[in-house]
Coordinates of C-alpha atoms and ligand atoms in Angstrom, one line a residue:
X47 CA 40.5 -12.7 9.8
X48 CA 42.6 -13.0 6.8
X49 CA 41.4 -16.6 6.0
X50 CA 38.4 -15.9 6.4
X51 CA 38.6 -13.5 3.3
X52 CA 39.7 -14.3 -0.1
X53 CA 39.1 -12.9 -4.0
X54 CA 36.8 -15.5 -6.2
X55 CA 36.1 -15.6 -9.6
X56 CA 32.4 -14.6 -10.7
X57 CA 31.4 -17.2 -12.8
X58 CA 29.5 -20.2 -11.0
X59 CA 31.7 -22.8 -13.2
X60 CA 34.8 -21.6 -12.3
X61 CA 34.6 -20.4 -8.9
X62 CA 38.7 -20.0 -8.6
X63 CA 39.9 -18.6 -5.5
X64 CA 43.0 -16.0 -5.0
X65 CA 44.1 -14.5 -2.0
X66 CA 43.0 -11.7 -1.1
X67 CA 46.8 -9.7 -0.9
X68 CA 46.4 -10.2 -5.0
X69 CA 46.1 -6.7 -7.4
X70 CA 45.4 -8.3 -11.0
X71 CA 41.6 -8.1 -10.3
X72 CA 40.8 -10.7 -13.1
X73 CA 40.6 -14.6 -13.1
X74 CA 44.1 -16.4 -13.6
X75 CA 41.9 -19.2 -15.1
X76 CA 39.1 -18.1 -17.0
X77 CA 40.1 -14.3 -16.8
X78 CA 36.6 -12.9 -15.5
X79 CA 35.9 -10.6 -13.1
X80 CA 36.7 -11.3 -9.2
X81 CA 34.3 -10.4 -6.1
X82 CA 35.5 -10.9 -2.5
X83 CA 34.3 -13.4 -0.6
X84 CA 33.7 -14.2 2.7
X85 CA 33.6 -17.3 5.1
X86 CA 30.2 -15.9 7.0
X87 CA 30.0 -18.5 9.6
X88 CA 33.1 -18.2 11.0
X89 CA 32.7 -14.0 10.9
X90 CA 31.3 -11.9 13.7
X91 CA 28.1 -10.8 12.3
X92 CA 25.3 -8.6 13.1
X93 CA 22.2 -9.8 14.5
X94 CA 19.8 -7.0 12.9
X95 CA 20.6 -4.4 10.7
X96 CA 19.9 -2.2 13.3
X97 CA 22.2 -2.6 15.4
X98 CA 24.4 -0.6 13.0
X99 CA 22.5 2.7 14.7
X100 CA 24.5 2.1 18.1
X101 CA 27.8 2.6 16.2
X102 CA 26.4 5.4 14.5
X103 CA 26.1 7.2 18.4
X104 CA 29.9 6.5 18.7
X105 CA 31.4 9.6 16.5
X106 CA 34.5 10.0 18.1
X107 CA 35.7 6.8 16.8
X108 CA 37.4 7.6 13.7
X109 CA 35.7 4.0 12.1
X110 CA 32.5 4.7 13.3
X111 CA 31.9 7.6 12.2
X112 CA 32.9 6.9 8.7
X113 CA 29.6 6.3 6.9
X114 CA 31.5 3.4 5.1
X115 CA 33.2 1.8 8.0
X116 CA 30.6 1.3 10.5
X117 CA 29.5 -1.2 8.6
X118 CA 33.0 -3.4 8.5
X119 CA 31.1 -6.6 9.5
X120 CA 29.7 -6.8 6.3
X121 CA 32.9 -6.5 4.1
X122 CA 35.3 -7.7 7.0
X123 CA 38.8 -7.8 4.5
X124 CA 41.2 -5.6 6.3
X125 CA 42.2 -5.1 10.0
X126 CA 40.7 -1.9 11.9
X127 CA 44.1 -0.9 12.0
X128 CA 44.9 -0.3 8.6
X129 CA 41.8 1.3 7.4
X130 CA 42.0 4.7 5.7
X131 CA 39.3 7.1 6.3
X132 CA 39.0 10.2 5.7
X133 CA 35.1 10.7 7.0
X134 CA 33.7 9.4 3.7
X135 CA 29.7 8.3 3.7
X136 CA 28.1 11.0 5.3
X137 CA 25.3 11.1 3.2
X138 CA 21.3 11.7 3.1
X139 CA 18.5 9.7 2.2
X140 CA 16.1 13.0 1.7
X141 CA 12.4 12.5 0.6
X142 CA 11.2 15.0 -2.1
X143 CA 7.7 15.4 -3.0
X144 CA 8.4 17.7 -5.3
X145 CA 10.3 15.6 -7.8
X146 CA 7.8 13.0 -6.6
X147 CA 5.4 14.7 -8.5
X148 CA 7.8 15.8 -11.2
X149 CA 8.2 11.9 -12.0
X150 CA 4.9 10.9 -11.3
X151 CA 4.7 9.3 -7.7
X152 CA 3.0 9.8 -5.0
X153 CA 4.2 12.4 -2.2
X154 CA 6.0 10.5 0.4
X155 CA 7.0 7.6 -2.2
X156 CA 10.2 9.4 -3.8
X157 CA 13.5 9.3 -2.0
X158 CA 17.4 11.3 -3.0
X159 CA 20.5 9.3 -1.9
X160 CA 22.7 12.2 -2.0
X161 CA 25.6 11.3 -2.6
X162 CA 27.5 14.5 -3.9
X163 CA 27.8 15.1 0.2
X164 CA 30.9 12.6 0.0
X165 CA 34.4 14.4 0.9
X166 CA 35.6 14.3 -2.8
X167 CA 31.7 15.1 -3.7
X168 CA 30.8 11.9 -5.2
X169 CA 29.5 8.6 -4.6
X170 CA 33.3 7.7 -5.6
X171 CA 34.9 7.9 -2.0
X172 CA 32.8 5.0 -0.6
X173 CA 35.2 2.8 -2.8
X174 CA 38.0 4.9 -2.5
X175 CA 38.3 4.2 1.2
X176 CA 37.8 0.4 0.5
X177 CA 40.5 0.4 -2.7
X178 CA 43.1 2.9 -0.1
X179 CA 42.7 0.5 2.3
X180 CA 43.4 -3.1 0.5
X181 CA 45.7 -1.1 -1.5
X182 CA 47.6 -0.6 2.2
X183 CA 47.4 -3.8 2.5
X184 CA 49.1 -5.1 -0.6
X185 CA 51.8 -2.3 0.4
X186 CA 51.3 -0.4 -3.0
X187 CA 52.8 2.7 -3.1
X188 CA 51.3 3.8 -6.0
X189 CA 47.9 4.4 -7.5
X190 CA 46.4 4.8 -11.0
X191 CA 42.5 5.0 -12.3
X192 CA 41.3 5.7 -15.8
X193 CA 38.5 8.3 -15.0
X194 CA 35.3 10.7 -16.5
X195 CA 36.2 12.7 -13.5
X196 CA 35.0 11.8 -10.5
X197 CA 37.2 8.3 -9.5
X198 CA 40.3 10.5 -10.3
X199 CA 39.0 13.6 -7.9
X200 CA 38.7 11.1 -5.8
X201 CA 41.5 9.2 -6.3
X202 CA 43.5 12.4 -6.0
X203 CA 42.0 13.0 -2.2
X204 CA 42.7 10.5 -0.7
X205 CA 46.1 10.3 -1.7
X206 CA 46.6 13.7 -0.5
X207 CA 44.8 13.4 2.4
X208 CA 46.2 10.0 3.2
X209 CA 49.6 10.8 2.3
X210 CA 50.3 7.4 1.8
X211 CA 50.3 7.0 -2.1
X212 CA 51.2 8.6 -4.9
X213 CA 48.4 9.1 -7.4
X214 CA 48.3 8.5 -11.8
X215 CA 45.3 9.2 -13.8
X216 CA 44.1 9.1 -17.4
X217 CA 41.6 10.6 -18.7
X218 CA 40.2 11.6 -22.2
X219 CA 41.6 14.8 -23.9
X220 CA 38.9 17.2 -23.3
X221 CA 36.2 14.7 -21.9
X222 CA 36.1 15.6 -18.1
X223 CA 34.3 18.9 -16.5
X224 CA 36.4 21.3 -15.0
X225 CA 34.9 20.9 -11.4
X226 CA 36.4 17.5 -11.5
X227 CA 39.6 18.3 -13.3
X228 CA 40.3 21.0 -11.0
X229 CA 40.3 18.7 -8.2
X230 CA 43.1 16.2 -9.8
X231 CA 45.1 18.7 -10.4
X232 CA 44.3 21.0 -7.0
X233 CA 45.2 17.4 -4.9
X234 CA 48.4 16.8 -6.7
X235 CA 48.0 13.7 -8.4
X236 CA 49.8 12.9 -11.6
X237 CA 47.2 14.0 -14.7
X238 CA 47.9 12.3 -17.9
X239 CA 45.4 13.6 -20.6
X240 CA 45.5 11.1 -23.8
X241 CA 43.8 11.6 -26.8
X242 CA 41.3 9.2 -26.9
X243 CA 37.9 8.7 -24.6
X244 CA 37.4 7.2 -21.1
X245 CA 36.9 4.0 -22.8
X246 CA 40.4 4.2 -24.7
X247 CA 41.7 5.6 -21.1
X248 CA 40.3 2.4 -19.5
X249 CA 42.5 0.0 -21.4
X250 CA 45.6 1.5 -21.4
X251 CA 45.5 2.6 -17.6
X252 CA 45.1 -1.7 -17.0
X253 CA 47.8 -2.1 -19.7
X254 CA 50.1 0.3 -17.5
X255 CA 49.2 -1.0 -13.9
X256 CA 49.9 -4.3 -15.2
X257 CA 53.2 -3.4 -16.4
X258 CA 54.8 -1.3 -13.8
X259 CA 52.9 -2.8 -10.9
X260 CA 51.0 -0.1 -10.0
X261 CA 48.0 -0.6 -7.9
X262 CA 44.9 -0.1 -9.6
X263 CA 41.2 1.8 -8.1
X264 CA 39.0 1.6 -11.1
X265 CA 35.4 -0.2 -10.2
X266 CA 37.0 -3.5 -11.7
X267 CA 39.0 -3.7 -8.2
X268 CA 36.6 -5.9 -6.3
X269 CA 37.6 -4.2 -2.9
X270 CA 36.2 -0.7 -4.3
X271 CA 32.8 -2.0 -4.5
X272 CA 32.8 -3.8 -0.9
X273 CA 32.7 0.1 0.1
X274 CA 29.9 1.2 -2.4
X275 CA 28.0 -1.5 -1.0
X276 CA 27.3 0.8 2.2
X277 CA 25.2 3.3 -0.2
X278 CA 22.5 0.9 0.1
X279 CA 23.4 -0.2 4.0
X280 CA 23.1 3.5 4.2
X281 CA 19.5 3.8 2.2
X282 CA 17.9 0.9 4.3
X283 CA 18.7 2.6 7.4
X284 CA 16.9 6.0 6.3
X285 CA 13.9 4.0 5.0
X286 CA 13.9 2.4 8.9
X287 CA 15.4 -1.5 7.4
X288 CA 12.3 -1.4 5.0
X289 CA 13.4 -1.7 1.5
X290 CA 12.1 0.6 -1.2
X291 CA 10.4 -1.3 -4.1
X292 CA 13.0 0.1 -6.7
X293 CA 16.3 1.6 -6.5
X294 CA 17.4 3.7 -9.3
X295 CA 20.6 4.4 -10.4
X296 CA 22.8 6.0 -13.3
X297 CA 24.8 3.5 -15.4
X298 CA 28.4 3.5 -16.6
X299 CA 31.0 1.2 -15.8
X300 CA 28.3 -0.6 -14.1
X301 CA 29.7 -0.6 -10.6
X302 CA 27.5 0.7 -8.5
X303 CA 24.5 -1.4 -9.8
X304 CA 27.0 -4.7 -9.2
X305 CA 28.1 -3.7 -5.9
X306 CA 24.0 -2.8 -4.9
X307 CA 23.4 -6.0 -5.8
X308 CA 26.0 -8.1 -4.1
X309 CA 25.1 -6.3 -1.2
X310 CA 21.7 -7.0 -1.3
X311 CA 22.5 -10.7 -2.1
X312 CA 24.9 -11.0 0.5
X313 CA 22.3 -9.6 3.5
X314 CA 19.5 -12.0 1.6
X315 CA 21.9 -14.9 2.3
X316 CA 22.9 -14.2 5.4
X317 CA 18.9 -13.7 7.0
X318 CA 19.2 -10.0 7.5
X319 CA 16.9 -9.0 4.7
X320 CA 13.5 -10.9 3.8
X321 CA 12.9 -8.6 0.7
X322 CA 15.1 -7.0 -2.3
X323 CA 14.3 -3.8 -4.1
X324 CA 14.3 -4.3 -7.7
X325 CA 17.1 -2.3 -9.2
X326 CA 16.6 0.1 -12.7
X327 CA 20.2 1.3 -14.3
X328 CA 19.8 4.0 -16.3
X329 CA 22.1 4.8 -19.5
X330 CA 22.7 8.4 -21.1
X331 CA 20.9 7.7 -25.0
X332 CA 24.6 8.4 -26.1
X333 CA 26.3 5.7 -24.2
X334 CA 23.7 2.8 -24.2
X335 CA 25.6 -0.4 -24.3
X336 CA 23.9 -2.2 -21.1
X337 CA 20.4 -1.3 -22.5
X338 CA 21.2 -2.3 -26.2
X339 CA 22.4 -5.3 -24.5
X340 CA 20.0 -5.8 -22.2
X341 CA 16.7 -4.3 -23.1
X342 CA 17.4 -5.2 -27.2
X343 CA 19.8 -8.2 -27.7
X344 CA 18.3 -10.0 -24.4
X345 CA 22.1 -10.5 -23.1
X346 CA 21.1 -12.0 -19.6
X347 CA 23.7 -13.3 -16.6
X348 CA 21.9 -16.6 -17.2
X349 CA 23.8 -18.5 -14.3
X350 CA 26.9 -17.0 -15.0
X351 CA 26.8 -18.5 -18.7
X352 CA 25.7 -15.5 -20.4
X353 CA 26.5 -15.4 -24.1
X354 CA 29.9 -13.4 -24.5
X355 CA 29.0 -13.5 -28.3
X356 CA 26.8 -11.0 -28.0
X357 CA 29.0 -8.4 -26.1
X358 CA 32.0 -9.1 -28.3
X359 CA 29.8 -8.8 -31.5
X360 CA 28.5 -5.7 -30.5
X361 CA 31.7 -3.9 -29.3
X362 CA 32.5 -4.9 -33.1
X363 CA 30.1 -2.9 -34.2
X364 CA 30.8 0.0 -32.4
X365 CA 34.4 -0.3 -33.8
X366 CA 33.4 -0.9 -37.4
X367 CA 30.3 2.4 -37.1
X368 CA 33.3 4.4 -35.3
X369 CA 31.1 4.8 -32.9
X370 CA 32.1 6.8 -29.8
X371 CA 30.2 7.3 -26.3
X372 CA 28.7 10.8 -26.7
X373 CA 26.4 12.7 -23.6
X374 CA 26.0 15.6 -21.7
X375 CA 26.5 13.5 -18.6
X376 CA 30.2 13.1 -19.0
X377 CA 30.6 10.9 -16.0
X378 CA 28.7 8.0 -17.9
X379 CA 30.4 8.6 -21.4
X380 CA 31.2 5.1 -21.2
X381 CA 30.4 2.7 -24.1
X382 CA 32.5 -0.2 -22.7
X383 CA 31.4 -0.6 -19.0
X384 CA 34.1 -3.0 -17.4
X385 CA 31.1 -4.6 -14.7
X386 CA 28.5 -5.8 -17.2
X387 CA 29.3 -9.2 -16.0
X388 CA 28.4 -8.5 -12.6
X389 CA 25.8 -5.7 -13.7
X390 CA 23.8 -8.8 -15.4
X391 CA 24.6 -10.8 -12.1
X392 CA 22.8 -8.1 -10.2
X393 CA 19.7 -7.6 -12.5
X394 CA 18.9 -11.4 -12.3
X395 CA 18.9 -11.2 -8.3
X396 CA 17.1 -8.5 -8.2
X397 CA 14.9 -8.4 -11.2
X398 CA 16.2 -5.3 -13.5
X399 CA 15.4 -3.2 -15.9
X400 CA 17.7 -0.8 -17.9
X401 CA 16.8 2.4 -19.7
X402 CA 18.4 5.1 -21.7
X403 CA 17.3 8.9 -21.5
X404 CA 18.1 12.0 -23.5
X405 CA 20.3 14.7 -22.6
X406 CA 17.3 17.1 -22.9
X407 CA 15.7 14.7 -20.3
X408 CA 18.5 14.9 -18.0
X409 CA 19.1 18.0 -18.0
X410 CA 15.5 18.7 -17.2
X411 CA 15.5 16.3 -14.7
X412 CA 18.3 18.2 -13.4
X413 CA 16.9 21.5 -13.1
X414 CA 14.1 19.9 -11.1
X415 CA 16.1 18.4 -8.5
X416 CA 17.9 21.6 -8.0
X417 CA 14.5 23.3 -7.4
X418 CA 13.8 21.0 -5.3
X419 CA 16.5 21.4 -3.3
X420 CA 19.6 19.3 -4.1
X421 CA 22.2 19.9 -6.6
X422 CA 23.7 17.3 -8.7
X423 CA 25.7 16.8 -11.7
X424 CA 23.8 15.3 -15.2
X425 CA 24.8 11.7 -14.6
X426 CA 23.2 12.0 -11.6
X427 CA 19.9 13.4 -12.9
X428 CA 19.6 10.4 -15.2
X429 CA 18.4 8.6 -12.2
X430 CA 15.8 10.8 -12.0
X431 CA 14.9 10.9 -15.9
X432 CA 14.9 7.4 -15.8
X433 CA 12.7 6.9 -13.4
X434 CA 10.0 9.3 -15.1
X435 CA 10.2 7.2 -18.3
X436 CA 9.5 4.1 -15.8
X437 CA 6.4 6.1 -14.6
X438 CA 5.0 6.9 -17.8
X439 CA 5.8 3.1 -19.0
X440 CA 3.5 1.6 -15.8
X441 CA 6.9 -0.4 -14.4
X442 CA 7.1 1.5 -11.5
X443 CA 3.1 2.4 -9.9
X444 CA 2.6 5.8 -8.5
X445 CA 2.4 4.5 -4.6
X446 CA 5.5 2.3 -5.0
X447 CA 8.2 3.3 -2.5
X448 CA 11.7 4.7 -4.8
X449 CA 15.2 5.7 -4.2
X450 CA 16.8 7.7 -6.9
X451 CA 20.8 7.5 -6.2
X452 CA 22.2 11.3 -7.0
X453 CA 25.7 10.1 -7.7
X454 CA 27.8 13.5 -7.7
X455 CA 27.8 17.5 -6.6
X456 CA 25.9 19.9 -8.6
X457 CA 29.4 21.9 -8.3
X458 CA 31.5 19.0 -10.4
X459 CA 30.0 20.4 -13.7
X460 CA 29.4 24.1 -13.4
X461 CA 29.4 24.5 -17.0
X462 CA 26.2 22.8 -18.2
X463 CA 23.8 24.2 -15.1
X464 CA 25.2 27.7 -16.6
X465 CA 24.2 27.2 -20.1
X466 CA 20.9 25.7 -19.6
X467 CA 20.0 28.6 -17.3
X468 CA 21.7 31.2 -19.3
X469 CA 19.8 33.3 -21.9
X470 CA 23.1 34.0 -24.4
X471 CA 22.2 31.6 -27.3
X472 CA 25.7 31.2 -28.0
X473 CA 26.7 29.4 -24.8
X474 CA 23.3 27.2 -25.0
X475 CA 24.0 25.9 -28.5
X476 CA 27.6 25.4 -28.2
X477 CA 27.6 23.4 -25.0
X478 CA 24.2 22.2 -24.9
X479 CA 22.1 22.9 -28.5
X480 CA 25.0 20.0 -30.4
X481 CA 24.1 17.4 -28.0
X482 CA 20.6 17.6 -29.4
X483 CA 19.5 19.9 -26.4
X484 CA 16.7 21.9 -28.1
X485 CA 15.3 23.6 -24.8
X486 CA 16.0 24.4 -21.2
X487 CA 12.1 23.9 -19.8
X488 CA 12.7 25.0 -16.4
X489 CA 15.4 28.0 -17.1
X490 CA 16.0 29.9 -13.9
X491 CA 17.3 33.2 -15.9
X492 CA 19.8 35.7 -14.3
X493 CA 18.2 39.3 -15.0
X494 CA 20.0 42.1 -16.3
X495 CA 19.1 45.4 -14.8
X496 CA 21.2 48.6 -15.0
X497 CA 23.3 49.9 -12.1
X498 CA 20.3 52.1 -10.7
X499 CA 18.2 51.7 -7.6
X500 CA 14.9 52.5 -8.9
X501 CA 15.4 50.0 -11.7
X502 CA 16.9 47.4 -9.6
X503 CA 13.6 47.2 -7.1
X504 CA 11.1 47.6 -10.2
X505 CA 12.7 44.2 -10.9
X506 CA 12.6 42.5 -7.6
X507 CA 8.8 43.8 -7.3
X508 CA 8.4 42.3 -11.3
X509 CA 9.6 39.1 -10.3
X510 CA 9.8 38.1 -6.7
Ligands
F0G289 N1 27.5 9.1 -11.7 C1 28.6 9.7 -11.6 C2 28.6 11.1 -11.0 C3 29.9 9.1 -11.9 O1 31.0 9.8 -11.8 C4 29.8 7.8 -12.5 C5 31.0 7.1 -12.9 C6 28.6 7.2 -12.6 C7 27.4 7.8 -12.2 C8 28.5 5.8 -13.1 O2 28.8 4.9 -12.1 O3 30.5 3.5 -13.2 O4 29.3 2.7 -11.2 O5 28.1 2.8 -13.3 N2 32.2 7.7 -13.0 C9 33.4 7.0 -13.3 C10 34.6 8.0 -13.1 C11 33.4 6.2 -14.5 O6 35.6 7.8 -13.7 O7 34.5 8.9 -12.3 P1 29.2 3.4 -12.5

């Protein structure tokens, strides 16, 4: 199998190839991103996509029944024997009329990939297993990501539960929600706090892996997005191998979007799928580099020749304005996304769009998934947001078919669903009013009654 695998360089004039047992992640020749790459025709493959349901049957086998792994054959890198799974991919494709109708589609046309189900309760641990299990391979011992959260909760899993590495994370002084930072700290892993932002986190944490050889999970590992790639195997096979017309999903370090898109290229090539979905990544208005980029500047992949110019011109800017990611939706604070090579890659083949959406929108947005019966975390709810702008715009039609990706748990940040349903001013303007948050439009109050029966049912009668 190993030859048939190997790492390869994004960029259509370069095309260098490393083996697949290497942990820089970037280009020794033109220092681009990598993806990994397969030798198809000599690879066992699939002859419908549905034929993934018979492995589904098989839960006893600890591969199978991973929501990630059952679908090896289509990111074939490592031997079955040296997977790690910890049950990951579990997930629901849910259809919700009513945030169908919040957004503006039709009933029956709106779809929630929940993601927050996941073991670490994010979208994260369909990498995780992937990056654990190459990281096996390479026989790293150690493991470091620069994180908004939920990589590093995740990170911190499955080293626990694994038992096989020991974990190092970064993240920004006072940037992560306490669901998540709980869960880095609960699982062990080795939490380094430096002052700075996710962005400043990001650079040294590649500085430091570099240096002391230390295995690295962030989305620029390659392998971590051959397991995000099963989100969509995962979506097709709730939608019955139909794809939607549009997936939706939040943006930050862009690597869900590229790993969507690979995968869709990749099942294109190979004569599984006849259709793509077209793909809308939506930013948080305070961290809005891809749409600046893309929706302003007109920065396109462009055959792999897309105009760096314009990326390093605008990161100038941000450094001369001080400027400095800034949302609600912490998990997206990103300004700097480390994919947007392979985020542009995937717009072009599957025809894009990018958005950016207010906090007030999210949060909103937020509140209406949870009434309609999933929770999930702000940069989640951008999805959702996004796709109501999309609506109202006319780029998505009432009756077309939609999948909203709901990245993370409604329990990672407990702190802003508190404050936009809580009445105390204070809380709502300290946590939510100096983001620019001016209302919470579907508050679900907490009502304060005395201690005293007859008062207690005069309110259940007033309101229930
Ligand atoms: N949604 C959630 C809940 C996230 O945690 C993240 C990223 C994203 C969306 C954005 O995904 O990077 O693939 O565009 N969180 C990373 C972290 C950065 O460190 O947990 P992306």
């Amino acid at each position: 199998m190993k030859e048939c695998v190997f790492q390869r360089c994004i960029i259509p004039q370069c095309r260098a190839t490393m083996d697949v047992s290497e942990t820089a992640f970037r280009c020794p020749r033109c220092g681009n991103l990598l993806d990994v790459d397969y030798e198809w025709d000599r690879l066992p493959l699939p002859r419908s996509l549905a034929e993934w349901e018979n492995t589904w049957s098989q839960r006893s086998h600890p591969l199978n029944f991973s929501g990630v792994w059952r679908f090896r054959a289509l990111f074939p890198f490592a031997p079955e024997n040296q997977v790690v799974t910890i049950g990951e991919g579990q997930t629901l494709c849910l259809r919700s009329d009513a945030v169908a109708a919040y957004v503006g589609l039709r009933p029956g046309r709106l779809f929630l990939q929940y993601e927050g189900l996941n073991p670490s309760g994010s979208f994260k641990d369909n990498g995780m297993t992937a990056a654990f299990t190459h990281a096996r391979l390479t026989g790293a011992s150690r493991a470091a990501c620069a994180s908004t959260g939920n990589t590093s909760a995740s990170l911190a899993l499955y080293c626990a539960a694994s038992g096989q590495m020991r974990g190092i994370i970064f993240i920004g002084s006072g940037k992560i929600s306490y669901g998540k930072l709980s869960q880095a700290l609960e699982h062990g892993a080795l939490t380094i706090q430096i002052a700075g932002d996710f962005d400043d986190a990001l650079r040294r944490v590649q500085d430091v892996s570099r240096q002391l050889g230390i295995y690295l999970v962030n989305s620029i590992n390659p392998f971590r997005l051959e397991g995000q790639k099963t989100i969509m195997y995962r979506v097709l096979e709730a939608l019955r191998w139909q794809p939607p017309d549009w997936i939706v999903v939040p943006g930050g370090n862009l690597g869900n979007v590229s790993s969507f898109g690979k995968a869709f290229a990749e099942l294109y090539q190979l004569g599984l799928l006849r259709q793509l979905p077209r793909l809308a990544v939506i930013n948080a208005a305070g961290a809005n580099t891809f749409y600046e980029l893309y929706e302003h500047r007109g920065l396109r992949w462009n055959g792999g020749q897309y105009d760096d110019n314009l990326i390093t011109g605008y990161m100038r800017e941000l450094d001369v304005n001080q400027r400095r990611a800034d949302t609600l939706a912490s998990a997206i604070e990103i300004n700097r996304p480390v994919n947007l090579p392979k985020a542009l890659r995937a717009l072009e083949i599957c025809g894009g769009v990018v958005r950016e959406v207010t906090d007030q929108e999210i949060l909103d947005a937020k509140a209406q998934v949870g009434a309609g019966g999933l929770g999930c975390e702000p940069a989640s709810a951008a999805s959702v947001a996004g796709l109501r702008r999309l609506v109202t715009e006319g780029i998505i039609q009432p009756e077309e078919t939609v999948v909203c990706i709901l990245t993370g748990h409604v329990l990672k940040d407990p702190d802003a669903t508190v404050a936009y349903h809580s009445d105390d001013r204070n809380l709502f303007d300290q946590k939510l009013g100096r983001r620019g948050v001016r209302r919470a439009t579907y508050a679900n109050r907490a009502v304060q009654v005395p201690n005293d029966l007859a008062e207690i049912i005069k309110a259940i009668e007033l309101y229930a």
